XYZ file of C-alpha atoms in Angstrom:
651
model
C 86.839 105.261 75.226
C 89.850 106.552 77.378
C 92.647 108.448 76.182
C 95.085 105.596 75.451
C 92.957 104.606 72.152
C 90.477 107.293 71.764
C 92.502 108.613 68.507
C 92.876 104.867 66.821
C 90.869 103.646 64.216
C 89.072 100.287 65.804
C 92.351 97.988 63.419
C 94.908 100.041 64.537
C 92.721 99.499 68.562
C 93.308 95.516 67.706
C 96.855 96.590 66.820
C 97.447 98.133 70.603
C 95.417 95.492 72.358
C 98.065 92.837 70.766
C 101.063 94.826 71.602
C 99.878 96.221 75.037
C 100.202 92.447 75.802
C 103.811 92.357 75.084
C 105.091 95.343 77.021
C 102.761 95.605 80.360
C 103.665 93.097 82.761
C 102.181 92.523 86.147
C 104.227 91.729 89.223
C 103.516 88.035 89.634
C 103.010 87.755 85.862
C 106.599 87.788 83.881
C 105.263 87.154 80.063
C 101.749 87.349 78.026
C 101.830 85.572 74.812
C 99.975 86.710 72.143
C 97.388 84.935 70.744
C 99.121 84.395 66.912
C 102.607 84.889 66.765
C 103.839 86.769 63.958
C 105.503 89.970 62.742
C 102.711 92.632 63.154
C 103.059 96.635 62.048
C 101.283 99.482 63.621
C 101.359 103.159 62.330
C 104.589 104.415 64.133
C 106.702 101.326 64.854
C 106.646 97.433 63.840
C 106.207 94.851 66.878
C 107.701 91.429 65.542
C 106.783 88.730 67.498
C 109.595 85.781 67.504
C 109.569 82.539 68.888
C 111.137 83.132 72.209
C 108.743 83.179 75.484
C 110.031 83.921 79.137
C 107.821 83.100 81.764
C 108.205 82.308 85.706
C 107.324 79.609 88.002
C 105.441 79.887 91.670
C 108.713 79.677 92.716
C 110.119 82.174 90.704
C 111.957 80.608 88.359
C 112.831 81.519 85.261
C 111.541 79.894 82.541
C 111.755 79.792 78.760
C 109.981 78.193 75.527
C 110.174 77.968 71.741
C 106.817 76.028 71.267
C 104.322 77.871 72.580
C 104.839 76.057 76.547
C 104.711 72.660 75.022
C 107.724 72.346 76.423
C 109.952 74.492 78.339
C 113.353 74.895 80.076
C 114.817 76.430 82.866
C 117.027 79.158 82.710
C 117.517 80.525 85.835
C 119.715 78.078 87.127
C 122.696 78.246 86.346
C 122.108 80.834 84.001
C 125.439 82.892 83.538
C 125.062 86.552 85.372
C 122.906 85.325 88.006
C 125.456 83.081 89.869
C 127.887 85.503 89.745
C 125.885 87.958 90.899
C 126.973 89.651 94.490
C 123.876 89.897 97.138
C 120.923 88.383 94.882
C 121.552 84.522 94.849
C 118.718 83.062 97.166
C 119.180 79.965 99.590
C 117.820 77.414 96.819
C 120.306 79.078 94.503
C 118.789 81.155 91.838
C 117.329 84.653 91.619
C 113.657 84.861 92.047
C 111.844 86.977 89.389
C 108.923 89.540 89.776
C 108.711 90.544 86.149
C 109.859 90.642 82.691
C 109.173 92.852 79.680
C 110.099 91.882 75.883
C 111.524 94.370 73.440
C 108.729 94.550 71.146
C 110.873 95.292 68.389
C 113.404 92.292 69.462
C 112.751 89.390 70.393
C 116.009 88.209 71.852
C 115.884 91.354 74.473
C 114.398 90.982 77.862
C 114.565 93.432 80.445
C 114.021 91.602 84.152
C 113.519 92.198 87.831
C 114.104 90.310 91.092
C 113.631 91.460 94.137
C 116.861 93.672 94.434
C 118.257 94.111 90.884
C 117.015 94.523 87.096
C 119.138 92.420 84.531
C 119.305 92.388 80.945
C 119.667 90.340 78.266
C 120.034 90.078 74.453
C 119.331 86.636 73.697
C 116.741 85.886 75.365
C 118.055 84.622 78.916
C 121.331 82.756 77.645
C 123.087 85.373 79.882
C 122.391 88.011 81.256
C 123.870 91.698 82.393
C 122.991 92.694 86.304
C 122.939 96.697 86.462
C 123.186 96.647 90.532
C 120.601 99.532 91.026
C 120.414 99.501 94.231
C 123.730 101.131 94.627
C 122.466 103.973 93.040
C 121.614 106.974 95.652
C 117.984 107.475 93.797
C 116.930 103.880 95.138
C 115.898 103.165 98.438
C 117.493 99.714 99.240
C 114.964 97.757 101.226
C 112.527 98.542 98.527
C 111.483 95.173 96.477
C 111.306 95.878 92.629
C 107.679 94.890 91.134
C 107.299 95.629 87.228
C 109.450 96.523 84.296
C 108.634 97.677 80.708
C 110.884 98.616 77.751
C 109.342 101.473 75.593
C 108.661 100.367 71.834
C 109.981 103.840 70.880
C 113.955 103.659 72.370
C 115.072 100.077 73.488
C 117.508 102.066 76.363
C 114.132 104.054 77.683
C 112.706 101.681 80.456
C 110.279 102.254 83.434
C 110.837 100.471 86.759
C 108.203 99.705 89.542
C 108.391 99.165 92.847
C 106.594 98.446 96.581
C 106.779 101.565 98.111
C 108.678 104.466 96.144
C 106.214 104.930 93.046
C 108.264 104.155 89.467
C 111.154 105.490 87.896
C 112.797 105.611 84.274
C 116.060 105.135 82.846
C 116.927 107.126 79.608
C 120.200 105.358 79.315
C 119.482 101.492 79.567
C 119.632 101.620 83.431
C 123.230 103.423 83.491
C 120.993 106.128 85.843
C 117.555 106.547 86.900
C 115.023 109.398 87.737
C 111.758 109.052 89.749
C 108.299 109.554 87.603
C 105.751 109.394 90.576
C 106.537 112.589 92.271
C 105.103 115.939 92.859
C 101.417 117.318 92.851
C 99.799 114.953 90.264
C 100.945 111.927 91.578
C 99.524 113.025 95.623
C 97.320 110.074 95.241
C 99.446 107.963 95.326
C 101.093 109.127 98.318
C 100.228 107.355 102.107
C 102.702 109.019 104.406
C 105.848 109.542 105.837
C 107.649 109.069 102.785
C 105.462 106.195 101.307
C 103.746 105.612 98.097
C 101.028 102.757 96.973
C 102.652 99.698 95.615
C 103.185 99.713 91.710
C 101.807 96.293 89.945
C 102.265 96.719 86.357
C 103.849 99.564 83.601
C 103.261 99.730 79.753
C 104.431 102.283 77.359
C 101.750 103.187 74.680
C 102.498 101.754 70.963
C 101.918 104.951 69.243
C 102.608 107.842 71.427
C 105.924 108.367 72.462
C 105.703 110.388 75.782
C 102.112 108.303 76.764
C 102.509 105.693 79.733
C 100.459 103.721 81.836
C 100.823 102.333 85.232
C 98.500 100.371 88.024
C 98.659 100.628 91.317
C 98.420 97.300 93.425
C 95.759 96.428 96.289
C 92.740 98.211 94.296
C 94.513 101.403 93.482
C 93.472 102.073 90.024
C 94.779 102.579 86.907
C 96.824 105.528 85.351
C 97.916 106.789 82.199
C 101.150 109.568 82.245
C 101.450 111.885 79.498
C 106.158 112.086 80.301
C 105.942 115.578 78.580
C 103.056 117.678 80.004
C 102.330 115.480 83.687
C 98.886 114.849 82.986
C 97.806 111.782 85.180
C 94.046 110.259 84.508
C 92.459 107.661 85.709
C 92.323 104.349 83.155
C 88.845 102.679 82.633
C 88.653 101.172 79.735
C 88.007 97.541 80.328
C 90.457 95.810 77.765
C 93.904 97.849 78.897
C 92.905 97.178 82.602
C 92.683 93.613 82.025
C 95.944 93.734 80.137
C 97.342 95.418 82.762
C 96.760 92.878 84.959
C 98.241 90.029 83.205
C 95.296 89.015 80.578
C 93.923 85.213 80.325
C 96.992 84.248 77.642
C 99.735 85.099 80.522
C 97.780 82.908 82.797
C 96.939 79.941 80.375
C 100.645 80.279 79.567
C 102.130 79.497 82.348
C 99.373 76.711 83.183
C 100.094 74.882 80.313
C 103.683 74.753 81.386
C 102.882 72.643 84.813
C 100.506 70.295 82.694
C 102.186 69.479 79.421
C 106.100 68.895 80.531
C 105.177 65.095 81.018
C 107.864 63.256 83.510
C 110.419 66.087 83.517
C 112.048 68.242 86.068
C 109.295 70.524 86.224
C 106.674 67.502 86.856
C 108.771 66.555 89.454
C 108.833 69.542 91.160
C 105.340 69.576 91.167
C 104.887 66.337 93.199
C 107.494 67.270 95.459
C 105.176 70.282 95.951
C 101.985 69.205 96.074
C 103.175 66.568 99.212
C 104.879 70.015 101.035
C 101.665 71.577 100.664
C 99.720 68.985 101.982
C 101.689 68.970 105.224
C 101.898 72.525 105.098
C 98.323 72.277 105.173
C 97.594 69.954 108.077
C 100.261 72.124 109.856
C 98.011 75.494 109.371
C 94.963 73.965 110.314
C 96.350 73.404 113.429
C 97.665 77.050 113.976
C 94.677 78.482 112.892
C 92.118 80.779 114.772
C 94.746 80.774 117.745
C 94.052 83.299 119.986
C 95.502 84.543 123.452
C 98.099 86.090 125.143
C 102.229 86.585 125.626
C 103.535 85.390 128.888
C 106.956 86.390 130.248
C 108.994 83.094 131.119
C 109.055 84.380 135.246
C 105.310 84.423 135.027
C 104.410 81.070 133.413
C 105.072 79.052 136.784
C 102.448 78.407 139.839
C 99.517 80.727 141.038
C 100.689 83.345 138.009
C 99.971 80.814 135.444
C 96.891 79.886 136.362
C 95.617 83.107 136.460
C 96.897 83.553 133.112
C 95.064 80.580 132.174
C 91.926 81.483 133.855
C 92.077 85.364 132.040
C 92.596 83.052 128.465
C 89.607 80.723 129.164
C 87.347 83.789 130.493
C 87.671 85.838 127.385
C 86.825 82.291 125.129
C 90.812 82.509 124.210
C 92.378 79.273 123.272
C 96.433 79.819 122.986
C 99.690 81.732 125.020
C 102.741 82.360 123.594
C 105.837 81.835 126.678
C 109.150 82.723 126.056
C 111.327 78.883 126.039
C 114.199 81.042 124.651
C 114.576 84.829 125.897
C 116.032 88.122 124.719
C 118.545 87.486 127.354
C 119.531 84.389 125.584
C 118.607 82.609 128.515
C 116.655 78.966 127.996
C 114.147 79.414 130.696
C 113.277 75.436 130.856
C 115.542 72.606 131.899
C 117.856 72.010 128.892
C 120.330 69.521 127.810
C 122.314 71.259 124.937
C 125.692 71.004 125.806
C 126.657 74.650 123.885
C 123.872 76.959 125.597
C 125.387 74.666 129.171
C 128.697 75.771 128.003
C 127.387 79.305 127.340
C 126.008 79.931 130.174
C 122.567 80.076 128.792
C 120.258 77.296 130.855
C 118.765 79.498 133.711
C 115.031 77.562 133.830
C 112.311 79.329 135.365
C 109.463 76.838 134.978
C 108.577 73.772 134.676
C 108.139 72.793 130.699
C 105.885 69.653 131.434
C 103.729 71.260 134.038
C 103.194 74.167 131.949
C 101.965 72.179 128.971
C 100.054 69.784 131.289
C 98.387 72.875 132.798
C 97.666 74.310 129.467
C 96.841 71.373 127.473
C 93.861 70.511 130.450
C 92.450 73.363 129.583
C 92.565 72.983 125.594
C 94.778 75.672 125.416
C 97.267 76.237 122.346
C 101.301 76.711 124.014
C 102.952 78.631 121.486
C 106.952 78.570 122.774
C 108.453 82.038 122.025
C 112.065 81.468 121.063
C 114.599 84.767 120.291
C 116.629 84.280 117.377
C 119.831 86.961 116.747
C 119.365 88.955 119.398
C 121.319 86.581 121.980
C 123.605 87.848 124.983
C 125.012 84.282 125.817
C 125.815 83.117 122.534
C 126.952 86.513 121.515
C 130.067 86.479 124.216
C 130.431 82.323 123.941
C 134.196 81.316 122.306
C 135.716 84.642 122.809
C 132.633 86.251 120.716
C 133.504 83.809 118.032
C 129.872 84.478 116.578
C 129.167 87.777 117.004
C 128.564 90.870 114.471
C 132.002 92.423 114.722
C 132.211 96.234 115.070
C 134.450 97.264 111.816
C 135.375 100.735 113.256
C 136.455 99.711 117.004
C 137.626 96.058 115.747
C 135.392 94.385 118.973
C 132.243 93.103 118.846
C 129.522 95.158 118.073
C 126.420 96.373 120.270
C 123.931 98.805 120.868
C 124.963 101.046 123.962
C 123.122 103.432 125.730
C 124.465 106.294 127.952
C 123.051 106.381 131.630
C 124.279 108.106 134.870
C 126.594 105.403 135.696
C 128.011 105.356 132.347
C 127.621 103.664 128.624
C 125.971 100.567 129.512
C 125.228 97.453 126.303
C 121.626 96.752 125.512
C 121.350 94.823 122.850
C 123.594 92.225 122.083
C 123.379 90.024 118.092
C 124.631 87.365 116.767
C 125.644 86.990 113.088
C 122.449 85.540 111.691
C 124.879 84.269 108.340
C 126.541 81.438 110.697
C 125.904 78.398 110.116
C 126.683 77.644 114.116
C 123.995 80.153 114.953
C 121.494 78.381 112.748
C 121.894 75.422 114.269
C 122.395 76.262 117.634
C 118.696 78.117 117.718
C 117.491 74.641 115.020
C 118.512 72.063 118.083
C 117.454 74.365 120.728
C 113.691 74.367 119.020
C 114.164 70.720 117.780
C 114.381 70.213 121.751
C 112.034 72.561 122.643
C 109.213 70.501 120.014
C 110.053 67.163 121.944
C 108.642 68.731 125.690
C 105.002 68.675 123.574
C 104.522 72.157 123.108
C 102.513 72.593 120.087
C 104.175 75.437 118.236
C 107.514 77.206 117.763
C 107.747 81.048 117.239
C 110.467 82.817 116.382
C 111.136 86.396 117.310
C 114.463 88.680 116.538
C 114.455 87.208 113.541
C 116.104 89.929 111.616
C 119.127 92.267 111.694
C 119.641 94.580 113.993
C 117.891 98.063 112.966
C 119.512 100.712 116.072
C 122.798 101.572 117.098
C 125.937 102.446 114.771
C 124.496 99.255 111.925
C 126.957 101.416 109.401
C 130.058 99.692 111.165
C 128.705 96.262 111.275
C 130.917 93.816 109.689
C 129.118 90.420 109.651
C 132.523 87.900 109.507
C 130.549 84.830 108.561
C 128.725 85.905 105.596
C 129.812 83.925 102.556
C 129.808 84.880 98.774
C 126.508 85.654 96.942
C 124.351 85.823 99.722
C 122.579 88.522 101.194
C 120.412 89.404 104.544
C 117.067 88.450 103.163
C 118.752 84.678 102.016
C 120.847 84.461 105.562
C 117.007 84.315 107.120
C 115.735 82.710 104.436
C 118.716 79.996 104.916
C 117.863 79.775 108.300
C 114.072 79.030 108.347
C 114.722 76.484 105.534
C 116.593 74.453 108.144
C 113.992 75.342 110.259
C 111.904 73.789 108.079
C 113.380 70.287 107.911
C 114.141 69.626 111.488
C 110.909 70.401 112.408
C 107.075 69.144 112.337
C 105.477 71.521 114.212
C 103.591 74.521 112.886
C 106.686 77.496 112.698
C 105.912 81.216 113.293
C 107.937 84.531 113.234
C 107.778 87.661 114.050
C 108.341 90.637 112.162
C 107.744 94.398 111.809
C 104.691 95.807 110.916
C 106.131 98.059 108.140
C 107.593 94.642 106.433
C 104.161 93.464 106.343
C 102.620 96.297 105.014
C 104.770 96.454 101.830
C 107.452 94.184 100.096
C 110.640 95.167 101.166
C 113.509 93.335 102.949
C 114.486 95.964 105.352
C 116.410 94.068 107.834
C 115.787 91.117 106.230
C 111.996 90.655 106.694
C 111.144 89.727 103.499
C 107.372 88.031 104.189
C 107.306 86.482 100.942
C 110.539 84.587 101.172
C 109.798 83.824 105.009
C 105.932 82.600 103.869
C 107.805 79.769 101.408
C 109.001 77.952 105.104
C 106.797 79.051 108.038
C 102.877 78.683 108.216
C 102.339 81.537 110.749
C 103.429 85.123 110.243
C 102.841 87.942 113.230
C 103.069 91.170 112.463
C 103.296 94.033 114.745
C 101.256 95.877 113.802
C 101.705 98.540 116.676
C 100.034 102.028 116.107
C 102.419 103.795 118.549
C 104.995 102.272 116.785
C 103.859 104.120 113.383
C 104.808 107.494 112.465
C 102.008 109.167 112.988
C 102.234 110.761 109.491
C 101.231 107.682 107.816
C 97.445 107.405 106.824
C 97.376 110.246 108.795
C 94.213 111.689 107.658
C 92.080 108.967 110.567
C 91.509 109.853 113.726
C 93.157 107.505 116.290
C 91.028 104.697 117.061
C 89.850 104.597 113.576
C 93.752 105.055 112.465
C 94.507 102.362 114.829
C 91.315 99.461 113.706
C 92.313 101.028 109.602
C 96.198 99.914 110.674
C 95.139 96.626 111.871
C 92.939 95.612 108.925
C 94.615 96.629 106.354
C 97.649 95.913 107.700
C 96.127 92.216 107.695
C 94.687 92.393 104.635
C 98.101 93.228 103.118
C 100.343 91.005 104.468
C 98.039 87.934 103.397
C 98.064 89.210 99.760
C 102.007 89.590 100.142
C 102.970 86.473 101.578
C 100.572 84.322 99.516
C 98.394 83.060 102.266
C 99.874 81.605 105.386
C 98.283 82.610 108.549
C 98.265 86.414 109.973
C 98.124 86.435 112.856
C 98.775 89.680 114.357
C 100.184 90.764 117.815
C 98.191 93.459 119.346
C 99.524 96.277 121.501
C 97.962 95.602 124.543
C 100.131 98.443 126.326
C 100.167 101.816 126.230
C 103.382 104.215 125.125
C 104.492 107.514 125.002
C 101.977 109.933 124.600
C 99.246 106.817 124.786
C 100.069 107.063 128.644
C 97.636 109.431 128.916
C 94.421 107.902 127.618
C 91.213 107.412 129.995
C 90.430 104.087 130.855
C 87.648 104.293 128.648
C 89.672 105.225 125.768
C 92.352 102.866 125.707
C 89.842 100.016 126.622
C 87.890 101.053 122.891
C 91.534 101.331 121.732
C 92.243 97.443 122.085
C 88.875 96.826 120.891
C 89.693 98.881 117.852
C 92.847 96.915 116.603
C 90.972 93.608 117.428
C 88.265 94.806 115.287
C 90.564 95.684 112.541
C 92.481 92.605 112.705
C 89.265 90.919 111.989
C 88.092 92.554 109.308
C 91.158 92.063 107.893
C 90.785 88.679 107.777
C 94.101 87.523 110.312
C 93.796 83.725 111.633
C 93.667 85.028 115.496
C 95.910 87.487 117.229
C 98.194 87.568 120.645
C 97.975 89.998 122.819
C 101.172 91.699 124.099
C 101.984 93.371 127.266
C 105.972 92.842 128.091
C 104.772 92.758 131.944
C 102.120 90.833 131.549
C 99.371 93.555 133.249
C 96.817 93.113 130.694
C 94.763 96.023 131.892
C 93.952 96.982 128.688
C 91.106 94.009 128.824
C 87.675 95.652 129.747
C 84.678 93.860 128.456
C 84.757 90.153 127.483
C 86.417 89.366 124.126
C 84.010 87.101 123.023
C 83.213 88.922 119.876
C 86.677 88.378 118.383
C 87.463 85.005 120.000
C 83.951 83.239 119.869
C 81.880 85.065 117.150
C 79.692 82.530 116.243
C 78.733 81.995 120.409
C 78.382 85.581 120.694
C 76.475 86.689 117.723
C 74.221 83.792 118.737
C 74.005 85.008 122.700
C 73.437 88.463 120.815
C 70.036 87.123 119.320
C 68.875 85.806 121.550
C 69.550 88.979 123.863
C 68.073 90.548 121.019
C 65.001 88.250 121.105
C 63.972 88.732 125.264
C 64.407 92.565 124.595
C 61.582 92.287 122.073
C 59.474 90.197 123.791
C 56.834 91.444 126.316
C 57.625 91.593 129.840
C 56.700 88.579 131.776
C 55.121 88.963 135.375
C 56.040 86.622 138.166
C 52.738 85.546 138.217
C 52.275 85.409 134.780
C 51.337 81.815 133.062
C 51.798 80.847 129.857
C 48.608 78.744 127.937
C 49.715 75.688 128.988
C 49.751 77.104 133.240
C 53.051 76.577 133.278
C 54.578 79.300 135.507
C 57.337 81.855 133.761
């Protein structure tokens, strides 16, 4: 028996087991009802169990019964203290929730956390109290928050998880925090450069007042933490692990909410989702196992693109990804949208219906490649009516870079809360779906993340809004206007962990996109993280778990990964060899991982990288069965030429 029990009498274990399900909550899993509600005593405090039960949605809503889920109502729209919250209200309107945690010794008092914030409330969800942690210097602010637990011992003393920075307590009822999961005994839990392993769930023990527990998410284990001496041991015991993962009563719970509210709202909802998935379905099995290459726009045109074309087909690839909208801004086929004419913006470079003619001949998957924020054109268009606005130097703000003949602009963005800019990029790929192309990706879809971003001033943000919903807000009209399969692009640090740095929050993004690519980029790492591998192995352990990760995070859409098919830096100086077994690696990885495909990427379209044939990773079934039967002849005796077989055939 572990620690957590090993001094209780088997009642008083009983006793734990039924309050342990009241205080650890899983991220994903808001409320675990026990099995008879009613007032229950242990040695050192009394739990009472009342009638109220918080729970969540798939969508995150917050939810709440009296009757045990026979029927249920929701409270987290418009629940007072949400609405009114600055920076947290989402594009449908209500906070999503991670996690909740009852006061075991109240059953009015909830303590719980969204994605940016922890609120609190004393009866039970009427209204609640939002304690804006994320202004506090301890937090790191693109962190996502994950579990929540309020001690049976002090109702102020709480214990906060989150994606990437360990857990932290409050003392005070969230008036100030302190971080837990640092120094020596928590190294394990520490990946690099500043990063720690997810947090999934928290508990306080019922008897022991300086006793905590804690599990780590993606198979890291469980923990209990003695507060006063910093002991940290490894949890076993079979009942508090499953508690600590949300128990069969949290998951029964919230399943008889979505089959016992008859005709209600929440039935409704359930239709209306069950038809979204459907074509959310036939839209992924389209986009699936797509694999190829990035093509510049210059390049997709005439002998160039059928040598692209031949380089897919050789290596058993069956998609490329062209740019239809640049990072210059520029639409690089013939358009008719009379604001990027007016901008300045329609510079073609191809031929949209031979390139899809070409392609589609061939069976091959046209992915069109269309920049989002980062926009030159629109940026100056109407006096720079829609561009970030520099709040120091009152002009539009940039990202400059000194050279010999002086400070010269190189990145130019858009305000990605305007509703203008939404729709400009909405018609643009509305357009872009009508020339046949068979998917829409969009790239640059996030705030800027160089340059002086302290002095942005974004002049069409509204009230109640934040970065993650402006995207969010975005994709949703995305979403509507469009049939096709929709991908985006996004860091490969936002795909590793929850967070919404810059936006990129892949589990908002997943609820309207079927396709997310990370980038995944070794050389784009610091070098610190996971740094104990060597690089090839760091570089197929980046890709696959990297994968791995951001399918578990964004609830299952397609990964599918770009792959840096170029070399950088200190990369430059690889052998051929080497950096041929380096692609290999992060193709490997990617696999293992489990992504739907990958793209290669190589800005000027030299894909030197390429050695042998990529069979393996595009065609595995073909090549495991040409490996066979390789196999096969190399067992088989050698044949003469003027061997015969028994029927005097000749070999």
């Amino acid at each position: 028996m572990n620690t957590y029990c090993s001094h209780m009498s088997a009642r008083s274990r009983v006793r734990a087991t039924a309050f342990l399900l009241w205080v650890i909550l899983p991220f994903g899993i808001l409320y675990a009802v026990p099995s008879q509600p009613d007032a229950r005593a242990t040695e050192n405090a009394r739990v009472v169990v009342g009638r109220y039960e918080l729970s969540r949605d798939n969508e995150g809503r917050l939810l709440r019964s009296r009757d045990g889920w026979v029927t249920a109502e929701d409270i987290s729209r418009p629940a007072p203290g949400f609405s009114g919250v600055p920076g947290v209200a989402g594009v449908q309107g209500f906070v999503r929730i991670a996690a909740v945690a009852q006061d075991p010794n109240n059953h009015l008092r909830f303590a719980a956390v969204g994605a940016d914030d922890l609120y609190l409330t004393t009866d039970a969800g009427t209204s609640w109290e939002a304690l804006d942690i994320k202004s506090r210097p301890t937090i790191n602010s693109s962190l996502k928050f994950t579990a929540v637990a309020i001690s049976p011992h002090n109702p102020d003393h709480l214990l906060l998880g989150t994606s990437y920075n360990g857990f932290f307590e409050s003392t005070d009822r969230g008036r100030s925090f302190s971080r837990l999961s640092s120094g020596r005994a928590f190294a394990f839990m520490d990946r690099g450069a500043g990063f720690q392993e997810e947090v999934k769930a928290l508990g306080f023990d019922p008897t022991e007042r300086n006793l905590m527990y804690f599990e780590l998410a993606f198979g890291g284990g469980s923990y209990s933490y003695r507060r006063n001496t910093g002991e940290v041991k490894s949890v076993t015991d079979p009942e508090l692990v499953s508690f600590m993962r949300g128990g069969t009563n949290a998951a029964l719970g919230v399943e008889l909410l979505h089959t016992t509210t008859g005709n209600g709202p929440e039935n409704a909802r359930i239709s209306e989702r069950a038809a979204t998935d459907d074509q959310a379905a036939f839209r992924r099995s389209r986009a699936a196992d797509r694999t190829g290459i990035y093509i510049a726009a210059h390049r997709a045109r005439g002998h160039l693109l059928a040598e692209y074309l031949d380089l897919v087909a050789e290596h058993g690839m069956n998609s490329i990804v062209v740019d239809f909208k640049d990072d210059f801004g520029m639409l690089r086929y013939h358009s008719s949208n009379e604001t990027a004419r007016a901008a300045g913006a329609v510079r073609p470079l191809f031929d949209a219906a031979e390139l899809i003619r070409a392609a589609h001949e061939r069976d091959i998957y046209v992915i069109a490649r269309v920049v989002v924020f980062q926009d030159p054109r629109l940026y100056a268009y109407d006096n720079h009516r829609y561009a970030l606005w520099d709040s120091r130097l009152d002009r539009p703000w940039g990202v400059f870079r000194s050279s010999e003949d002086g400070e010269r602009q190189v990145e130019s963005w858009v305000d990605p809360y305007s509703d203008f800019v939404h729709q400009y990029n909405v018609q643009i790929a509305r357009e872009i779906q009508d020339l046949g192309v068979d998917e829409i990706q969009f790239d640059y879809i996030r705030f800027p993340s160089d340059g002086a971003t302290r002095d942005i001033l974004a002049r069409h943000r509204g009230e109640n809004t934040d970065r993650v919903a402006a995207l969010s807000t975005f994709l949703s009209k995305a979403r509507e206007a469009l049939e096709l399969p929709i991908g985006v692009d996004v860091y490969g640090f936002n795909a590793w962990y929850r967070m919404v740095y810059l936006g990129q929050d892949i589990e908002e993004m997943a609820r309207y996109v079927d396709v997310i690519s990370p980038m995944l980029y070794p050389s784009h790492f610091p070098r610190s993280f996971h740094g104990e591998y060597e690089y090839l192995d760091w570089a197929e352990f980046l890709y696959r778990e990297g994968s791995l990760r951001s399918t578990v995070i964004s609830g299952g859409v397609l990964i599918r990964p770009y792959i840096q098919a170029f070399l950088i830096g200190s990369e430059l100086q690889f052998s051929t060899p080497y950096y041929r077994e380096y692609l290999l690696r992060q193709l490997a990885g990617s696999r293992e991982g489990g992504a739907s495909g990958f793209t290669l990427w190589n800005a000027s379209g030299r894909y030197y990288m390429i050695g042998e044939p990529l069979l393996p990773f595009t065609r595995p079934a073909e090549s495991t069965s040409e490996e066979a039967a390789d196999d096969q002849s190399a067992n088989e005796e050698p044949v003469h030429e003027d061997a015969t077989t028994e029927e005097g055939e000749r070999q």
